CSV table of C-alpha atoms in Angstrom, one decimal:
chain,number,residue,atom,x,y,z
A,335,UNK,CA,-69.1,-126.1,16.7
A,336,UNK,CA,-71.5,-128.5,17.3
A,337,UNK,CA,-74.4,-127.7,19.7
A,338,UNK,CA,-77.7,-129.8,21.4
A,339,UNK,CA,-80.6,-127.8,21.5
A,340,UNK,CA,-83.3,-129.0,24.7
A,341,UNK,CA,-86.7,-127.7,24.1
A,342,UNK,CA,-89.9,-128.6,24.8
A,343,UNK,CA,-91.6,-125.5,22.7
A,344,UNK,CA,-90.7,-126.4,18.8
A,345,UNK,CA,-92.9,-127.5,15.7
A,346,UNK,CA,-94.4,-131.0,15.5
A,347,UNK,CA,-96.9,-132.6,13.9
A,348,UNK,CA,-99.5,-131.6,16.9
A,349,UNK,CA,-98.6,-127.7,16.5
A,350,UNK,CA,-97.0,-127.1,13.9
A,351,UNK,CA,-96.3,-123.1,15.4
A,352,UNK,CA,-95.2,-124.6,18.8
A,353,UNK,CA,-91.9,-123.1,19.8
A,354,UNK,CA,-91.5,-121.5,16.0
A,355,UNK,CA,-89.3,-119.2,17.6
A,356,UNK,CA,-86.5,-121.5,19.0
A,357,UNK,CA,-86.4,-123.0,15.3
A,358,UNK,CA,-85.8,-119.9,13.7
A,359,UNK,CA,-83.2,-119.3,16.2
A,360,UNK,CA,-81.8,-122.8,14.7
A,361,UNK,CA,-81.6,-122.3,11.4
A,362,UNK,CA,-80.1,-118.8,11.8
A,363,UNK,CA,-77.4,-120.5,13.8
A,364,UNK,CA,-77.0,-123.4,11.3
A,365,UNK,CA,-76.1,-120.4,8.4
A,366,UNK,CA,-73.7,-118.9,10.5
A,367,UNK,CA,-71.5,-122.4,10.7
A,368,UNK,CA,-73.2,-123.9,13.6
A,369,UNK,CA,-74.2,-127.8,13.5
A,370,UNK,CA,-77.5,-128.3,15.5
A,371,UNK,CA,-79.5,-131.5,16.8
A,372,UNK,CA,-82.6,-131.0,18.7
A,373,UNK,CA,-83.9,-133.1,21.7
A,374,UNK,CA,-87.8,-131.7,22.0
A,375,UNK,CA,-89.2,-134.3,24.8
A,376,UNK,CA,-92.3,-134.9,24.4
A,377,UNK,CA,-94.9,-135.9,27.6
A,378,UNK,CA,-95.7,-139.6,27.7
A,379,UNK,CA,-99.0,-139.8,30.1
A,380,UNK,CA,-100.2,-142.7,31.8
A,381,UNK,CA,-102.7,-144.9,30.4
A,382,UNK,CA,-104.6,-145.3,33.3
A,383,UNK,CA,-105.4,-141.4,33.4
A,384,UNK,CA,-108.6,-141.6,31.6
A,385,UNK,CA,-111.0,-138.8,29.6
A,386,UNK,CA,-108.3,-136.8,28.4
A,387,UNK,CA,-108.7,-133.7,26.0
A,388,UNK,CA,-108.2,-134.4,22.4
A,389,UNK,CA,-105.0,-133.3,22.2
A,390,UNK,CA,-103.3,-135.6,24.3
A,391,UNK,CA,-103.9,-138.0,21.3
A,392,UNK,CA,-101.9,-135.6,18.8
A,393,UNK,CA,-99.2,-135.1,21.3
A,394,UNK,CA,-99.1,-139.1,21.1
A,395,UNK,CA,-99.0,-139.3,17.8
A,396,UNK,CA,-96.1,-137.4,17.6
A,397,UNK,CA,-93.2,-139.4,16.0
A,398,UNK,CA,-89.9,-140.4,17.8
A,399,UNK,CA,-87.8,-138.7,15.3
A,400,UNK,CA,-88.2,-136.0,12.8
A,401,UNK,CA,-86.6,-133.4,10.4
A,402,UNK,CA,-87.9,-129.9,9.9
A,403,UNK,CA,-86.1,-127.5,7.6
A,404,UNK,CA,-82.8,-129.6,7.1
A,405,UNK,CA,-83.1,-129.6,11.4
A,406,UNK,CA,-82.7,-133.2,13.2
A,407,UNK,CA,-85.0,-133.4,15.8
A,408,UNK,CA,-85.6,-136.2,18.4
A,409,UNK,CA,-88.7,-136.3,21.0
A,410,UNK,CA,-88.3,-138.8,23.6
A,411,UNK,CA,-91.0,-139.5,26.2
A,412,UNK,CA,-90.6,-138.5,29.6
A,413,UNK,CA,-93.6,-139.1,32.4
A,414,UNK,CA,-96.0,-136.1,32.8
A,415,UNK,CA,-99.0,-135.6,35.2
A,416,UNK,CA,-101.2,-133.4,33.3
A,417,UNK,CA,-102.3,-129.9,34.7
A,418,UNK,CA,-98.9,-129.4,36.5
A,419,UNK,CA,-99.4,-131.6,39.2
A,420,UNK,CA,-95.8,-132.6,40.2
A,421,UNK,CA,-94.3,-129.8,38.4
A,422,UNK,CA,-91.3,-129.7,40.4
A,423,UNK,CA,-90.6,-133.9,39.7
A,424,UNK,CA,-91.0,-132.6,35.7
A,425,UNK,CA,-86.8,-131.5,35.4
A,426,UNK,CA,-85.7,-134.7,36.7
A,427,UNK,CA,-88.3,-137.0,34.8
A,428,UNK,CA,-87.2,-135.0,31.5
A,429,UNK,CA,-83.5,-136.2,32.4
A,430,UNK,CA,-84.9,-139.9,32.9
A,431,UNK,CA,-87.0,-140.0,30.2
A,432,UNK,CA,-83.8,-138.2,27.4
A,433,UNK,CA,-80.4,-139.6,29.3
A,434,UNK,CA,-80.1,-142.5,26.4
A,435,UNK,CA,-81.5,-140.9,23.5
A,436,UNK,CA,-79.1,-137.8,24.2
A,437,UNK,CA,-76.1,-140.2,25.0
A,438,UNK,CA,-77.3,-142.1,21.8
A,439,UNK,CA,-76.4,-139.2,19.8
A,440,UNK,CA,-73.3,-138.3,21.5
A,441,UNK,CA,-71.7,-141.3,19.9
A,442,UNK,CA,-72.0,-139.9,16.7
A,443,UNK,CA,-72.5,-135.7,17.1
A,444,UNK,CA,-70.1,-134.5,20.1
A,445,UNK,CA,-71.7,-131.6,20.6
A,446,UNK,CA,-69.8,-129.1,22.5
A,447,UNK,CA,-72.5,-127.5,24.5
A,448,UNK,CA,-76.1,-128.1,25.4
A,449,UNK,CA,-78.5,-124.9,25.1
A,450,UNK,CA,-81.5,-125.6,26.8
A,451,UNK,CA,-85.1,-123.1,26.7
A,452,UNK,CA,-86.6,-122.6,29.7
A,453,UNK,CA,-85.5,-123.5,32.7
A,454,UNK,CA,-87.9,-126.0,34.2
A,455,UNK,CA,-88.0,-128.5,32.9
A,456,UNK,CA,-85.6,-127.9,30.0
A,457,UNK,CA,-82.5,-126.2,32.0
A,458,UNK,CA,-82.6,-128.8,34.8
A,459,UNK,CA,-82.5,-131.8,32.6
A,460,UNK,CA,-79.8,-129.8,31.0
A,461,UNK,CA,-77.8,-129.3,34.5
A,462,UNK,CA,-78.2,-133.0,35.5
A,463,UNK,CA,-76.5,-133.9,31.9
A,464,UNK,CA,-73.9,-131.7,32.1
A,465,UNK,CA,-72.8,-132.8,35.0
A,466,UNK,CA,-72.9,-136.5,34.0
A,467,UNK,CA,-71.1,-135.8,30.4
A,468,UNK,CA,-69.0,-133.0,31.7
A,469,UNK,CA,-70.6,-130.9,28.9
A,470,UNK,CA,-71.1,-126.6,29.6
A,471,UNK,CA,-74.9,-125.6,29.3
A,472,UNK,CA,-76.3,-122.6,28.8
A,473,UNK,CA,-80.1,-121.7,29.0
A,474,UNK,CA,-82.4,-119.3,27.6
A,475,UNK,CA,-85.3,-117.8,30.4
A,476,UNK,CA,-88.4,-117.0,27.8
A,477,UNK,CA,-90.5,-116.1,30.8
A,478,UNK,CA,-92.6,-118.7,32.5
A,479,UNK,CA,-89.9,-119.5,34.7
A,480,UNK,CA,-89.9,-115.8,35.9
A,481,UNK,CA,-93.5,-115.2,36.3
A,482,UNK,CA,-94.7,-118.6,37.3
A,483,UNK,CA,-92.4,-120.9,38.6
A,484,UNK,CA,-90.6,-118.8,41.0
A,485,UNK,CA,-93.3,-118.0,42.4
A,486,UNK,CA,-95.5,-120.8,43.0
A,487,UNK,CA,-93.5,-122.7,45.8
A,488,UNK,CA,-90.1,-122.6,47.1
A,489,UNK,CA,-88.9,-126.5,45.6
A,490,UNK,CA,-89.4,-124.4,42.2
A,491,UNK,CA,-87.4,-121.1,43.0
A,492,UNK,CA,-84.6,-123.0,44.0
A,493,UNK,CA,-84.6,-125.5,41.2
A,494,UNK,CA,-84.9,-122.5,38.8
A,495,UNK,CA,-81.8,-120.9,41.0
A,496,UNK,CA,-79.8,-123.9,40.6
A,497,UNK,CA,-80.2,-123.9,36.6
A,498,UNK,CA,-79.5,-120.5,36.6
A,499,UNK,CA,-76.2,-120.8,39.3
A,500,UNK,CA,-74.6,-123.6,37.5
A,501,UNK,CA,-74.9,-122.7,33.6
A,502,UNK,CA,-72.0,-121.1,32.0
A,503,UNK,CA,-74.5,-118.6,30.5
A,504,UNK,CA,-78.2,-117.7,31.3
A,505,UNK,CA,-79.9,-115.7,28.8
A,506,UNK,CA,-83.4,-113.9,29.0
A,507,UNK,CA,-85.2,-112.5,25.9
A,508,UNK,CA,-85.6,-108.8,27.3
A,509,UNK,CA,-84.8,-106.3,29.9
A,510,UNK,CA,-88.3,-106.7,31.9
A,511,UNK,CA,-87.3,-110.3,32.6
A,512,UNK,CA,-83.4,-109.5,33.3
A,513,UNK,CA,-84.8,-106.8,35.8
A,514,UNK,CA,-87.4,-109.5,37.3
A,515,UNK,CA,-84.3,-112.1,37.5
A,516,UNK,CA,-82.3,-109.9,39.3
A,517,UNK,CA,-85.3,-108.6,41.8
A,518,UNK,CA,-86.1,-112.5,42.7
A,519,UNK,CA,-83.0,-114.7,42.4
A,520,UNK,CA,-80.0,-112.6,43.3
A,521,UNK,CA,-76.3,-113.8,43.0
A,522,UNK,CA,-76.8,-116.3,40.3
A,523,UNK,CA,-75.3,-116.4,37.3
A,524,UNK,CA,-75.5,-112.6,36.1
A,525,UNK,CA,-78.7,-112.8,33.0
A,526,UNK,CA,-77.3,-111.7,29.4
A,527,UNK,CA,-80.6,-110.2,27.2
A,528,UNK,CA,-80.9,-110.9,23.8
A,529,UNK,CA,-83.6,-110.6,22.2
A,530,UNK,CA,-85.9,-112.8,19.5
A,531,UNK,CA,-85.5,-111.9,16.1
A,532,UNK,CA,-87.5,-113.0,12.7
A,533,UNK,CA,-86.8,-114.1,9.4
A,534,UNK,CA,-87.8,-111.2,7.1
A,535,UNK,CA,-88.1,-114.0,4.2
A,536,UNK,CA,-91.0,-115.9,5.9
A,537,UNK,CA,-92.6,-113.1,7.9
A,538,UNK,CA,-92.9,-110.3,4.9
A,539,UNK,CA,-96.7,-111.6,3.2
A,540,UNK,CA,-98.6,-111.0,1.0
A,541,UNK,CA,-102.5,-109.8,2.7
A,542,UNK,CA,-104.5,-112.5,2.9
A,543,UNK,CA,-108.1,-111.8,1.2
A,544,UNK,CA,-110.5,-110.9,3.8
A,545,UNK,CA,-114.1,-110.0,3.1
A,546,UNK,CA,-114.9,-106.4,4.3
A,547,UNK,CA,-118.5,-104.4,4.3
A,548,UNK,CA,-117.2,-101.3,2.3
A,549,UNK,CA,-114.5,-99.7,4.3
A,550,UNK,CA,-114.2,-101.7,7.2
A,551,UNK,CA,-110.8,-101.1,9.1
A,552,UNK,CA,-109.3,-104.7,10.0
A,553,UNK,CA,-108.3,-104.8,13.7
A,554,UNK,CA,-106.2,-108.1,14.3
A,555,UNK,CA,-104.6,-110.1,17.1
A,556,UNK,CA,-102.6,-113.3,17.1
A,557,UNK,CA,-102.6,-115.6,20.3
A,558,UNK,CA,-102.6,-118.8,22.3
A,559,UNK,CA,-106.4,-117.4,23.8
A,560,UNK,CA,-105.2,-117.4,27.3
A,561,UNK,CA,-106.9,-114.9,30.1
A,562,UNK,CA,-102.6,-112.8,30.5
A,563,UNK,CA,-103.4,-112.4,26.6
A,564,UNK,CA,-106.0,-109.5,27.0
A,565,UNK,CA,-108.2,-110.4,24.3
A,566,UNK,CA,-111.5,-109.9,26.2
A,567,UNK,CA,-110.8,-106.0,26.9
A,568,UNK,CA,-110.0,-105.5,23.0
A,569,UNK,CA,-113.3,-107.1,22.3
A,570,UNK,CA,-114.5,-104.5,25.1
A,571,UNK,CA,-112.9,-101.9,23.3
A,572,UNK,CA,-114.8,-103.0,20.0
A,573,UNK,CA,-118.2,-102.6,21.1
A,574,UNK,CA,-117.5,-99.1,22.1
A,575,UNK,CA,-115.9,-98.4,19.2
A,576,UNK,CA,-119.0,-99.9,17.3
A,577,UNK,CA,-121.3,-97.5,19.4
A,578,UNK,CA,-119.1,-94.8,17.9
A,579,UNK,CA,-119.6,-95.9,14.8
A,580,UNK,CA,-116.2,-96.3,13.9
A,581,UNK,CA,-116.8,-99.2,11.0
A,582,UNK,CA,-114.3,-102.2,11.7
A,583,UNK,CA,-113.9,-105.7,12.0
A,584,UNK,CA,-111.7,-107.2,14.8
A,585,UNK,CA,-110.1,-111.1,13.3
A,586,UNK,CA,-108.6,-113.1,16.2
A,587,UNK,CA,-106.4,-115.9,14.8
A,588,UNK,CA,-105.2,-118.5,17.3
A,589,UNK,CA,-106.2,-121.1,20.0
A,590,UNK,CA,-106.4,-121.7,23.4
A,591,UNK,CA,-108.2,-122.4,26.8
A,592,UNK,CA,-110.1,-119.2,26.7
A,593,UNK,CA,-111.6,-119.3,23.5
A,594,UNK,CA,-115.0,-120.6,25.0
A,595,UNK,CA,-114.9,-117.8,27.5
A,596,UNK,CA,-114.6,-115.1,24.8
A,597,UNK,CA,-117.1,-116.3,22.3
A,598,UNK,CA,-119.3,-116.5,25.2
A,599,UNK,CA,-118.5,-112.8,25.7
A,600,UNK,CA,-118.9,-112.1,22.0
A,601,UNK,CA,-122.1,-113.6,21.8
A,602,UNK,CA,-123.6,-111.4,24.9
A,603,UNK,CA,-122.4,-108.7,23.0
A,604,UNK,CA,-124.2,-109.5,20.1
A,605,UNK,CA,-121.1,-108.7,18.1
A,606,UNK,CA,-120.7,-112.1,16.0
A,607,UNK,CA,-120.5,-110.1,12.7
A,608,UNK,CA,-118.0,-108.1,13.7
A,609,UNK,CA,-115.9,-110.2,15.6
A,610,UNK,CA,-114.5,-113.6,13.6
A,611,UNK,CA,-112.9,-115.9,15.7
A,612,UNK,CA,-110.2,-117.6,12.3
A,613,UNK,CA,-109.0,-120.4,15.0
A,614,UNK,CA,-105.2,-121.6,14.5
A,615,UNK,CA,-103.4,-121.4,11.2
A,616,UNK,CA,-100.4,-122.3,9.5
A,617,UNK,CA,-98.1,-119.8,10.3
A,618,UNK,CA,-97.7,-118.4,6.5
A,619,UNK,CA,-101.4,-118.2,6.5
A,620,UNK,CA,-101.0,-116.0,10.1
A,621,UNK,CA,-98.6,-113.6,8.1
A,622,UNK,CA,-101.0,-113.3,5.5
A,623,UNK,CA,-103.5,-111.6,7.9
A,624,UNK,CA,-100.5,-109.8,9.4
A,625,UNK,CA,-100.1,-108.0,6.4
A,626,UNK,CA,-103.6,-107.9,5.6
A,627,UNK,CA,-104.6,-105.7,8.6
A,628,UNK,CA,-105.0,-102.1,9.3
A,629,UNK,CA,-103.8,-102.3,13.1
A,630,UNK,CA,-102.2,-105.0,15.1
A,631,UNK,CA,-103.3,-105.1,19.0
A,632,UNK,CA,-102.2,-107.7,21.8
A,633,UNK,CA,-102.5,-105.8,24.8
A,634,UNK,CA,-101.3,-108.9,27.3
A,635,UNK,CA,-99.7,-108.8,30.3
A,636,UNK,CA,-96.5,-111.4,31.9
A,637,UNK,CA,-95.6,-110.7,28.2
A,638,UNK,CA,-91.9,-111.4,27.7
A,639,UNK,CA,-91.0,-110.3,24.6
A,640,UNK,CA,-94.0,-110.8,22.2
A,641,UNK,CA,-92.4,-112.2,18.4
A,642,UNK,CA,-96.1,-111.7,17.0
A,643,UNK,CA,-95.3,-107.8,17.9
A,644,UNK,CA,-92.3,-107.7,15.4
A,645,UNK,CA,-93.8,-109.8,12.9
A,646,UNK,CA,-96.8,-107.7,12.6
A,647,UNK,CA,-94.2,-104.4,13.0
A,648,UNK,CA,-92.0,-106.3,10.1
A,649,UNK,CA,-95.3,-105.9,8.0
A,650,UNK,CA,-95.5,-102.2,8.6
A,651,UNK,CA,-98.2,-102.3,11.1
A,652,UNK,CA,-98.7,-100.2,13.7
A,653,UNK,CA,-98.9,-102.4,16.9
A,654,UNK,CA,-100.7,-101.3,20.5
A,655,UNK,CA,-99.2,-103.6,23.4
A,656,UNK,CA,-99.0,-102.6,27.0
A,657,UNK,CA,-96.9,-100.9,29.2
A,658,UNK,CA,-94.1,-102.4,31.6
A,659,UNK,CA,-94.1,-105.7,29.3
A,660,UNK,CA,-90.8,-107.0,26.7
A,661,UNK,CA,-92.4,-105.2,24.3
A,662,UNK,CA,-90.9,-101.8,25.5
A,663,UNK,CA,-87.8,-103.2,24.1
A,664,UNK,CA,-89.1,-102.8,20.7
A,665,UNK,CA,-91.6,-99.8,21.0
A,666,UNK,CA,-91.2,-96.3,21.3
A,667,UNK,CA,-94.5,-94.8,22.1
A,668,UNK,CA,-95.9,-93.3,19.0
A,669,UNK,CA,-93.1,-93.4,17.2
A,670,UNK,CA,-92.8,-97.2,16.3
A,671,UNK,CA,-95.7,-98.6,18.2
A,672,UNK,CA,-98.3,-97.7,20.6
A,673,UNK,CA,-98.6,-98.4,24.9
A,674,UNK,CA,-101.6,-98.6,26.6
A,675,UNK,CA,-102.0,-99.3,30.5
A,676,UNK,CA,-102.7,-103.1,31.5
A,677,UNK,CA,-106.4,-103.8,31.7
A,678,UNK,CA,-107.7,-100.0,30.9
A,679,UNK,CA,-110.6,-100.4,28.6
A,680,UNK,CA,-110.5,-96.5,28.4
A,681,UNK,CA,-106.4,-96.7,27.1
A,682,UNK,CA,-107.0,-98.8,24.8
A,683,UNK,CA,-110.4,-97.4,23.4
A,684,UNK,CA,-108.5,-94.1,22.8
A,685,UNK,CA,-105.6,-95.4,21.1
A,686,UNK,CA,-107.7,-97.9,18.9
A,687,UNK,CA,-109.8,-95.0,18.0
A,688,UNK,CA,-106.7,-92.8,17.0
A,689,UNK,CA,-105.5,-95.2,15.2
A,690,UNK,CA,-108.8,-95.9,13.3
A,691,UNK,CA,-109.9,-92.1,12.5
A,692,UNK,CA,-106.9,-91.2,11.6
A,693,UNK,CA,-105.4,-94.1,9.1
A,694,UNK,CA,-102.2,-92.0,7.7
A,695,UNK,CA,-100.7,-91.4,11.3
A,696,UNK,CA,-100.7,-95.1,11.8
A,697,UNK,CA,-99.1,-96.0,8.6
A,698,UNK,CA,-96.0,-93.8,9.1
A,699,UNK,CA,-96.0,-95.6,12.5
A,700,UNK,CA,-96.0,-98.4,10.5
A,701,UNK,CA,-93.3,-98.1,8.2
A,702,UNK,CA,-91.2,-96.4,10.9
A,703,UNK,CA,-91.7,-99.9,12.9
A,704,UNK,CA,-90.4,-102.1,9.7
A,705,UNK,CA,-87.3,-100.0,9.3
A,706,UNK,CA,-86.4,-100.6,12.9
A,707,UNK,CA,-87.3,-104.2,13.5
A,708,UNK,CA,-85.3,-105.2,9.7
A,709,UNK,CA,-82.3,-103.3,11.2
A,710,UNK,CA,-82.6,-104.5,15.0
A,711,UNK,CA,-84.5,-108.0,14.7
A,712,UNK,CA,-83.6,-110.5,12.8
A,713,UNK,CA,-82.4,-113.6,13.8
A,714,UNK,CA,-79.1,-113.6,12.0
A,715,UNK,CA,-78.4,-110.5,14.6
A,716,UNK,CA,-80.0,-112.9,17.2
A,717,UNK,CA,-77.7,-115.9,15.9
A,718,UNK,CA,-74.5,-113.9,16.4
A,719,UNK,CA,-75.1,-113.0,19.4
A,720,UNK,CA,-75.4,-116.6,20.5
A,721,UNK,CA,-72.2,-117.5,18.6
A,722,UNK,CA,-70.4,-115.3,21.0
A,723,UNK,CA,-72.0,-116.6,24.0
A,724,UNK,CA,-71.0,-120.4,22.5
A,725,UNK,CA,-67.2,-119.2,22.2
A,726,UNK,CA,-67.0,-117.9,25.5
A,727,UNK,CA,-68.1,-120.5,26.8
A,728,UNK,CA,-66.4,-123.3,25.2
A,729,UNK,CA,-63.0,-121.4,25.8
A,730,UNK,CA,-63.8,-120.9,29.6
């Protein structure tokens, strides 16, 4: 079975973490007999839009073809308006800006269905090929689609409707975004969950070797530093923790918009010993401090499913995300993980500090979380599950 994966989240030379998951989906499909190309368009801006951030000129950099792990992978241009201006032209300028390459590789891989990630813009330059080539599509929701785009205007709820309406399958990666599907677009086509998975072979580490004053408890989160991510009331939680002298450090490793916002907030603090911003790493690197820490803690909100939870949990960490989120799909409350309330300081202060004071509780939390995400996510499970949804949809 040969199948065309569209994604704009997937590793390239500009982030090499971007999208990490849909690969891994990819080469646990490829081992269980499925042949894979990917199309991963990439924006083309104007050259007239002037005093762009840096990393519009790594994102042009990025080559027009590319292999990754035995995996071909093509990124065609498409026009983008930084910012999201025109967000509801960006479907049908991916479909311009992919029609020939995709066709192009028709000729010589007839793929027999086209699984697109995300629904805008992925899914609806999906939908507008299918119905040219007469090819099924399904498409995976991971989330923005559901918290954002439905909601910001009505031309976006009904493109995300249509992708949903006309795929042979839609998938979402937990039950909190089946349940939001069904709430906001009912009578499309009925939303399958599966869930991400991991590779136990690149996610098990070895600790990376980090520098502690004496018996200093290592507090960790992994993120793109967004505001939804919640870093800012961990680092809230740290100073009273400090106060109580409970002695830790607090690592955050990752990237993002807000970073300048919370090392302002750090600094105010006075906490720059305590709290080390480690910035973005290779992703083996990232599993290194995975297994290197004593607790893992992410407690973000419009969270879909959350892979960094299970990758921390596949390292026998006891992990603290928050309540109402896709990580309740993996967590049982102090028993493989910990919940805290969404933007309670106090929640997570009294978790933190249970977790800290009292080391051998969260290490059988720990190991109880590895034993259940080995046996209930990996992405070979993951990769069957999608076989099935390919056979029934090819034989519909």
């Amino acid at each position: 079975m040969n199948v065309l994966v569209i994604s704009q989240m997937y590793p390239n030379t500009a982030n090499d973490v971007s999208g990490i998951f849909v690969h891994e989906q990819i080469l646990a499909l490829k081992k269980n007999g499925i042949n894979v190309i990917v199309v991963s368009p990439t924006q083309w801006i104007p050259f007239y839009i002037g005093l762009l951030p840096s990393k519009w000129e790594s994102i042009r950099d990025i080559p027009a073809e590319d292999q990754r792990d035995s995996v071909q992978v093509f990124h065609p241009r498409y026009l983008s308006i930084p910012n999201s201006i025109l967000y509801g032209t960006s479907g049908y300028m991916m479909y311009r800006g992919i029609k020939d390459k995709v066709n192009e590789i028709r000729k010589s891989f007839e793929f027999d269905i086209i699984h697109a990630h995300a629904a805008i813009p992925n899914g609806y330059a999906a939908m507008l090929l299918s119905r040219k080539l007469n090819v099924p599509y399904v498409v995976t929701i991971h989330g923005l689609d559901f918290y954002y785009s439905i909601h910001r205007n009505q031309l976006l709820k009904k493109q995300v409707e249509a992708v949903l309406r006309n795929s042979s399958k839609a998938i979402v990666v937990s039950d909190v975004l089946r349940k939001i599907g069904e709430q906001h677009l009912p009578g499309t086509t009925p939303l399958i969950t599966i869930n991400n998975g991991l590779n136990p072979e690149r996610v098990i580490a070895q600790p990376a070797d980090i520098q502690k004053q004496g018996e200093e408890r290592i507090v960790l989160s992994v993120a793109n530093l967004k505001e939804r991510k919640g870093i800012q009331y961990v680092i809230l939680a740290v100073e009273r923790l400090l106060k109580e002298n409970i002695n830790l450090k607090y690592l955050i490793v990752g990237d993002g918009p807000y970073r300048p916002e919370l090392e302002r907030l750090v600094h105010e603090l006075g906490l720059a010993q305590q709290i080390v911003f480690v910035g973005q790493q290779e992703y083996h690197k990232t599993m290194q401090y995975m297994a290197a820490c004593d607790v893992f803690v992410l407690p973000s909100w419009d969270e879909a499913f959350g892979v960094v939870y299970i990758e921390a949990m596949a390292n026998a960490k006891p992990v603290i995300g928050c309540m109402e989120q896709g990580i309740e799909d993996i967590v049982m409350d102090s028993v493989t993980g910990f919940l805290v309330k969404p933007r309670d300081i106090d929640d997570l202060v009294r978790v933190l500090a249970e977790i800290l004071t009292h080391p051998e509780q969260g290490i059988k939390v720990g190991r109880r979380a590895q034993k259940h995400v080995l046996e209930n996510f990996t992405w070979d499970k993951n990769a069957q599950e999608m076989v099935r949804i390919y056979k029934e949809t090819i034989k519909a």
